[in-house]
Coordinates of C-alpha atoms and ligand atoms in Angstrom, one line a residue:
M11 CA 25.7 12.4 2.7
T12 CA 24.1 8.6 1.9
Y13 CA 21.1 8.6 0.4
S14 CA 18.9 4.9 0.8
R15 CA 17.2 4.8 -3.0
I16 CA 15.2 2.1 -5.1
V17 CA 16.8 0.4 -6.9
G18 CA 14.5 -2.3 -8.7
T19 CA 10.6 -3.2 -8.1
G20 CA 7.9 -6.0 -8.9
R21 CA 4.9 -6.6 -8.3
Y22 CA 2.9 -9.4 -7.7
L23 CA -1.4 -9.5 -8.3
P24 CA -3.6 -13.4 -8.1
E25 CA -4.5 -14.6 -11.0
Q26 CA -8.2 -14.7 -10.3
I27 CA -10.3 -10.9 -11.1
M28 CA -13.2 -9.7 -9.8
T29 CA -15.3 -7.0 -12.0
N30 CA -17.7 -5.2 -10.7
A31 CA -20.3 -7.2 -12.6
D32 CA -19.2 -10.6 -11.2
V33 CA -19.3 -8.6 -7.0
E34 CA -23.6 -7.1 -8.6
K35 CA -24.3 -11.1 -8.7
I36 CA -23.2 -11.5 -4.9
V37 CA -25.2 -8.0 -2.8
D38 CA -27.4 -5.4 -3.9
T39 CA -25.0 -2.9 -5.9
S40 CA -24.5 -1.4 -9.0
D41 CA -20.8 -1.5 -11.4
E42 CA -22.1 2.5 -12.0
W43 CA -22.2 3.0 -8.0
I44 CA -18.8 0.8 -7.5
R45 CA -17.3 3.4 -9.9
T46 CA -18.8 6.4 -9.5
R47 CA -18.4 6.5 -6.0
T48 CA -14.9 4.6 -5.5
G49 CA -13.1 4.6 -8.8
V50 CA -12.9 0.6 -8.5
E51 CA -13.7 -1.5 -12.0
R52 CA -12.0 -4.6 -10.9
R53 CA -9.7 -6.5 -8.0
H54 CA -7.7 -8.9 -8.4
V55 CA -9.0 -11.8 -5.4
C56 CA -6.3 -14.3 -3.9
A57 CA -7.1 -18.2 -3.7
P58 CA -8.7 -19.9 -0.4
D59 CA -4.9 -21.2 -0.1
Q60 CA -3.0 -18.4 -1.2
T61 CA -0.9 -17.0 0.9
T62 CA 0.4 -13.4 1.5
S63 CA 4.5 -15.0 1.5
E64 CA 2.9 -16.5 -1.4
M65 CA 2.6 -13.7 -3.6
C66 CA 5.6 -11.7 -1.7
I67 CA 7.8 -14.0 -3.2
E68 CA 6.9 -13.1 -6.8
A69 CA 6.8 -9.1 -5.9
A70 CA 10.5 -10.1 -4.6
K71 CA 11.8 -11.9 -7.7
I72 CA 11.2 -9.7 -9.8
A73 CA 12.5 -6.7 -8.0
I74 CA 15.5 -8.6 -7.4
E75 CA 16.1 -9.3 -11.4
D76 CA 15.1 -5.6 -11.9
A77 CA 17.7 -4.3 -9.6
G78 CA 20.7 -6.7 -10.8
I79 CA 21.1 -8.1 -7.5
D80 CA 21.4 -11.6 -6.9
V81 CA 19.2 -12.9 -3.1
T82 CA 23.0 -13.5 -1.4
D83 CA 23.5 -9.5 -1.5
I84 CA 20.3 -9.1 0.7
D85 CA 20.9 -8.4 4.1
M86 CA 17.2 -7.8 5.9
V87 CA 13.9 -8.5 4.7
I88 CA 11.1 -6.3 5.9
T89 CA 7.1 -6.6 5.4
G90 CA 4.1 -4.7 6.1
T91 CA 1.5 -6.2 5.9
T92 CA -2.0 -7.0 7.8
T93 CA -2.7 -10.2 6.2
P94 CA 0.2 -12.2 7.6
D95 CA 0.3 -16.7 6.9
L96 CA 1.2 -17.1 10.8
I97 CA 1.5 -15.4 13.2
F98 CA 5.0 -16.8 13.5
P99 CA 7.6 -17.1 11.9
N100 CA 6.6 -13.2 10.6
V101 CA 6.9 -13.2 6.2
S102 CA 9.5 -11.8 6.1
T103 CA 11.5 -14.7 7.8
L104 CA 10.3 -17.2 5.5
V105 CA 10.6 -15.3 1.9
Q106 CA 14.5 -15.1 3.8
H107 CA 14.5 -19.3 3.8
K108 CA 11.7 -19.6 0.6
L109 CA 13.8 -17.4 -1.5
G110 CA 17.4 -18.4 -0.7
I111 CA 18.3 -15.5 1.3
P112 CA 20.8 -15.7 4.0
A113 CA 20.2 -15.4 7.2
C114 CA 19.3 -11.8 8.1
P115 CA 17.4 -9.5 10.0
A116 CA 13.2 -10.3 9.0
F117 CA 10.7 -8.3 10.0
S118 CA 7.0 -7.7 9.2
L119 CA 5.4 -4.8 10.2
E120 CA 1.5 -4.0 11.1
A121 CA 0.4 -1.0 10.2
A122 CA -2.5 -1.6 8.5
C123 CA -2.8 0.8 4.4
T124 CA 0.6 2.3 5.6
G125 CA 2.4 -0.9 6.0
F126 CA 4.9 -0.5 3.2
I127 CA 6.1 3.4 4.2
Y128 CA 6.8 2.6 7.7
A129 CA 8.9 -0.3 6.0
L130 CA 10.1 1.6 3.8
T131 CA 10.7 4.1 6.1
T132 CA 12.3 1.8 8.3
A133 CA 15.1 0.6 5.5
D134 CA 16.0 3.8 5.1
K135 CA 17.3 4.2 8.8
F136 CA 19.0 1.2 8.8
I137 CA 20.7 1.8 5.9
K138 CA 21.3 5.4 6.1
A139 CA 22.8 4.6 10.2
G140 CA 25.5 2.2 7.8
E141 CA 23.1 -1.4 8.8
A142 CA 22.4 -2.7 6.2
K143 CA 23.7 -2.3 2.6
C144 CA 20.4 -3.8 0.8
V145 CA 16.9 -4.1 2.1
L146 CA 14.1 -6.3 0.4
V147 CA 10.5 -4.1 1.5
M148 CA 7.3 -5.8 0.9
G149 CA 3.9 -4.6 1.1
A150 CA 1.7 -7.7 0.4
E151 CA -1.9 -8.8 1.2
C152 CA -5.1 -11.2 1.2
I153 CA -6.8 -8.7 2.0
T154 CA -10.3 -10.0 1.0
K155 CA -10.0 -12.9 3.7
L156 CA -11.1 -10.2 6.1
V157 CA -13.0 -9.5 4.3
D158 CA -17.2 -10.2 4.3
W159 CA -18.7 -10.7 0.8
T160 CA -22.4 -9.9 2.5
D161 CA -21.3 -5.9 3.2
R162 CA -22.0 -4.0 0.1
N163 CA -20.1 -1.0 2.1
T164 CA -16.8 -3.0 2.4
C165 CA -16.7 -6.0 0.0
V166 CA -16.5 -3.8 -3.3
L167 CA -13.7 -1.1 -2.1
F168 CA -10.9 -4.2 -1.4
G169 CA -8.4 -6.2 -4.1
D170 CA -5.0 -8.1 -2.8
G171 CA -1.7 -8.3 -4.1
A172 CA 1.9 -7.7 -3.7
G173 CA 4.9 -5.3 -4.3
A174 CA 8.0 -5.4 -3.7
V175 CA 11.5 -2.5 -3.8
I176 CA 15.1 -2.9 -3.5
L177 CA 17.0 -0.4 -1.1
Q178 CA 20.7 0.2 -1.8
P179 CA 22.7 3.6 0.0
S180 CA 23.4 5.3 -2.7
E181 CA 25.9 8.5 -2.9
E182 CA 23.8 10.8 -5.4
H183 CA 19.9 10.6 -5.1
G184 CA 17.7 8.3 -3.0
I185 CA 14.7 8.4 -0.4
I186 CA 14.9 12.6 0.8
S187 CA 12.9 12.1 3.8
C188 CA 10.5 10.2 5.9
H189 CA 7.0 11.3 7.6
L190 CA 5.0 9.0 9.7
G191 CA 2.0 9.4 12.1
A192 CA -0.5 7.2 13.9
D193 CA -3.6 8.3 16.7
G194 CA -5.9 5.3 18.1
Q195 CA -8.1 7.8 19.1
Y196 CA -10.0 6.5 15.7
K197 CA -9.7 2.7 16.2
D198 CA -13.8 2.3 16.3
L199 CA -13.8 3.9 12.8
L200 CA -12.1 1.1 10.9
Y201 CA -10.5 -2.3 12.1
Y202 CA -10.9 -5.7 12.1
P203 CA -12.3 -7.1 15.2
V204 CA -10.4 -10.3 16.4
G205 CA -6.9 -10.6 17.2
Q206 CA -5.1 -13.1 18.8
S207 CA -5.3 -11.4 22.3
S208 CA -9.5 -10.5 22.2
N209 CA -12.0 -12.1 20.1
L210 CA -10.8 -15.3 19.5
A211 CA -14.6 -17.1 19.4
L212 CA -15.1 -14.8 16.6
A213 CA -12.5 -16.2 14.3
G214 CA -14.5 -17.7 11.4
T215 CA -18.0 -16.5 12.5
A216 CA -20.4 -13.5 10.0
D217 CA -19.2 -10.8 12.7
A218 CA -15.4 -11.5 11.7
N219 CA -15.4 -8.8 9.2
I220 CA -13.9 -5.3 8.4
I221 CA -15.8 -2.7 10.4
M222 CA -16.0 0.8 8.9
S223 CA -17.4 4.0 9.0
G224 CA -16.6 4.9 5.7
N225 CA -18.1 8.6 5.9
E226 CA -15.9 9.3 8.8
V227 CA -12.7 8.0 7.3
F228 CA -12.8 9.2 4.2
K229 CA -12.6 13.0 6.1
V230 CA -10.4 12.2 8.3
A231 CA -8.2 10.5 5.2
V232 CA -8.4 13.6 3.0
K233 CA -7.6 16.2 6.3
T234 CA -4.7 14.2 6.9
L235 CA -2.7 13.3 3.9
G236 CA -3.3 16.8 2.6
K237 CA -1.0 17.8 6.5
I238 CA 1.7 15.7 5.8
A239 CA 1.7 16.0 2.1
A240 CA 2.4 19.6 3.3
E241 CA 4.1 19.1 5.8
T242 CA 6.4 16.9 4.0
L243 CA 7.8 19.0 1.3
E244 CA 7.9 22.2 3.8
D245 CA 11.0 20.1 5.4
A246 CA 12.3 19.2 2.6
G247 CA 12.2 22.6 1.0
V248 CA 10.4 21.1 -2.2
T249 CA 7.4 23.2 -3.1
K250 CA 4.6 21.5 -5.3
E251 CA 5.2 22.9 -9.1
E252 CA 8.7 20.5 -8.2
L253 CA 6.6 17.7 -8.1
D254 CA 7.1 15.5 -11.0
W255 CA 5.6 12.2 -9.3
L256 CA 2.2 11.7 -6.2
V257 CA 2.2 7.9 -5.8
P258 CA -0.9 7.2 -3.5
H259 CA -2.7 4.8 -1.9
Q260 CA -5.0 3.4 -3.6
A261 CA -8.3 3.4 -1.2
N262 CA -10.9 5.2 -3.6
I263 CA -10.1 8.0 -6.6
R264 CA -12.3 10.5 -4.5
I265 CA -9.6 10.7 -1.7
I266 CA -6.5 10.5 -4.5
Q267 CA -8.6 14.1 -6.1
A268 CA -8.5 15.3 -3.5
M269 CA -5.3 14.5 -2.4
A270 CA -3.5 16.7 -6.2
K271 CA -6.1 19.4 -5.4
R272 CA -4.3 20.2 -2.3
L273 CA -1.3 19.7 -3.9
E274 CA -2.2 21.5 -6.6
M275 CA -1.0 18.0 -9.3
P276 CA -2.8 17.5 -12.7
M277 CA -4.3 13.6 -12.6
E278 CA -1.7 13.4 -15.1
K279 CA 0.6 14.0 -12.3
V280 CA -0.8 10.9 -10.9
I281 CA 0.1 7.6 -10.8
V282 CA -3.7 5.6 -10.1
T283 CA -4.1 2.0 -10.0
V284 CA -7.4 1.5 -8.3
Q285 CA -9.3 1.1 -11.0
D286 CA -7.5 -2.2 -11.7
H287 CA -6.3 -3.0 -8.0
G288 CA -9.0 -1.9 -5.5
N289 CA -7.4 -1.2 -2.7
T290 CA -4.7 -3.2 -1.5
S291 CA -3.9 -1.6 1.5
A292 CA 0.2 -1.8 2.7
A293 CA 0.7 -3.8 -1.3
S294 CA -1.4 -0.7 -2.5
V295 CA 1.7 1.7 -2.8
P296 CA 4.6 -0.4 -3.9
M297 CA 2.2 -2.3 -6.6
A298 CA 1.5 1.7 -8.3
L299 CA 4.9 2.9 -7.8
D300 CA 6.1 -0.6 -10.3
V301 CA 3.1 -0.1 -12.6
G302 CA 4.3 4.2 -12.6
I303 CA 8.1 3.3 -13.1
R304 CA 7.8 -0.4 -15.2
D305 CA 5.3 1.8 -18.1
G306 CA 8.0 4.2 -18.5
R307 CA 6.5 7.3 -16.4
I308 CA 8.6 7.6 -13.5
K309 CA 11.7 8.5 -14.6
P310 CA 14.8 7.9 -13.3
G311 CA 15.6 11.5 -11.2
Q312 CA 12.4 12.6 -10.9
L313 CA 10.7 13.5 -7.6
V314 CA 8.3 11.8 -6.3
L315 CA 5.6 12.0 -3.6
M316 CA 4.3 8.6 -1.9
E317 CA 2.1 8.8 1.0
A318 CA -1.2 6.3 2.5
F319 CA -3.7 6.4 5.2
G320 CA -5.3 3.1 7.2
G321 CA -6.9 1.7 10.2
G322 CA -5.4 2.2 13.6
F323 CA -5.5 5.8 12.8
T324 CA -1.8 5.5 10.3
W325 CA -0.8 7.7 8.3
G326 CA 2.9 8.2 6.1
S327 CA 4.9 9.8 3.1
V328 CA 7.8 9.2 1.6
L329 CA 9.6 11.6 -1.5
M330 CA 12.2 10.5 -3.0
R331 CA 14.0 11.5 -6.2
L332 CA 14.0 8.3 -8.0
Ligands
LIG10 N1 -23.6 -0.7 -3.5 C1 -24.6 1.0 -3.8 N2 -24.8 1.2 -2.7 C2 -24.3 1.2 -2.0 C3 -23.1 0.6 -0.9 C4 -22.7 -0.1 -2.4 N3 -21.5 -0.8 -2.5 N4 -22.2 0.8 -0.6 C5 -23.5 1.9 0.1 N5 -24.0 2.4 -0.4 C6 -25.3 3.2 0.1 C7 -25.4 2.9 1.5 O1 -26.2 2.6 2.1 C8 -26.3 4.7 1.3 O2 -27.4 4.5 0.7 P1 -28.5 5.7 1.7 O3 -28.3 7.0 1.8 O4 -30.2 5.0 1.1 O5 -28.5 4.4 3.5 C9 -25.4 5.8 -0.1 O6 -25.2 4.5 -0.3 C10 -24.6 6.6 0.2 O7 -23.6 5.4 1.5 P2 -21.9 6.6 2.0 O8 -21.3 5.4 2.7 O9 -23.0 8.0 2.1 O10 -21.4 6.3 0.9 P3 -20.6 7.3 0.9 O11 -20.4 7.9 -0.5 O12 -19.7 7.5 1.7 O13 -19.1 6.2 -0.2 C11 -17.4 4.6 0.5 C12 -18.9 4.7 0.6 C13 -16.5 4.0 2.1 C14 -17.3 4.8 -0.8 C15 -17.1 6.1 1.0 O14 -17.1 6.4 2.1 C16 -15.0 5.9 0.9 O15 -14.4 6.0 0.1 N6 -14.5 5.9 2.4 C17 -13.3 5.5 2.7 C18 -13.1 4.1 3.0 C19 -11.1 3.8 2.4 O16 -10.6 4.6 2.0 N7 -11.6 3.3 3.5 C20 -9.7 1.9 3.3 C21 -9.1 3.6 4.2 S1 -7.5 2.7 3.5

């Protein structure tokens, strides 16, 4: 059987760091409230003129070097993002050209915080079908550009960044199973009200902000992620005890802890970056994976469960042996 396998990872975080103390100066909140309710201590915020593709390029360069490949080896580029530089060309196309990757299929997927899981799942299918040999897969967001910095309910949560992986075929091990889901009935619980075909007049006004019912999102996230994790393990014939690592979407430490509890995993087996990154939407899982691999915790051959949940709602998981 041919697997697809992650052979290199990279991440990029913008230079500017905003601590909870900095946020305290903008809205009526406290470091204590943010840390205890969300787990966030600081987040990176992109510069006003910095774009998602620029962050992707920095993360991709590191992943390419880590994989020991040349840009000319890449034959497909997929990016999960909800904050593209432009409506078109898509982010992957911009990255392909600027990195000197030969012309190839390059497209972006929009699935909010689940964007990277959707992108990785798609890349896995192309490799297993024998239609791609080396895919650059990224999750990246300038999500703070969508945030209302006067709304304490949302502004404390988010941060920017980009994560990248290189995926290649492998006869030994790699991605074991992918599970995706979505249900638009939850649209009103978490959304951004401006699009290119609706409410365009709101763009640039005070009403163009992330709208979120935090409590409701929390409840559905925990329930759905628990269900998909159980389904993923059952389908693969893997027990909770066999899992070496959980690499979850970094939305809130309490959602992460609830997931770890359901999987009966001690927090020592969970990669947590929410304290340093905040919720970086589609960038959160690939960046957390990169952190865990680079600091030596996640080792080759270990069993890793990645999962994410986001606006839509969308959700997904990838089980892999690194
Ligand atoms: N600082 C201080 N107080 C705040 C605050 C802030 N930044 N944000 C909200 N509050 C207040 C509220 O006004 C409310 O006050 P009240 O009781 O006087 O009305 C109180 O804190 C509790 O608000 P509530 O919304 O019930 O808090 P919570 O425990 O649900 O935590 C979230 C709020 C947003 C942290 C939490 O619901 C959450 O993380 N939800 C999931 C969000 C998420 O993951 N989104 C992305 C999905 S990909």
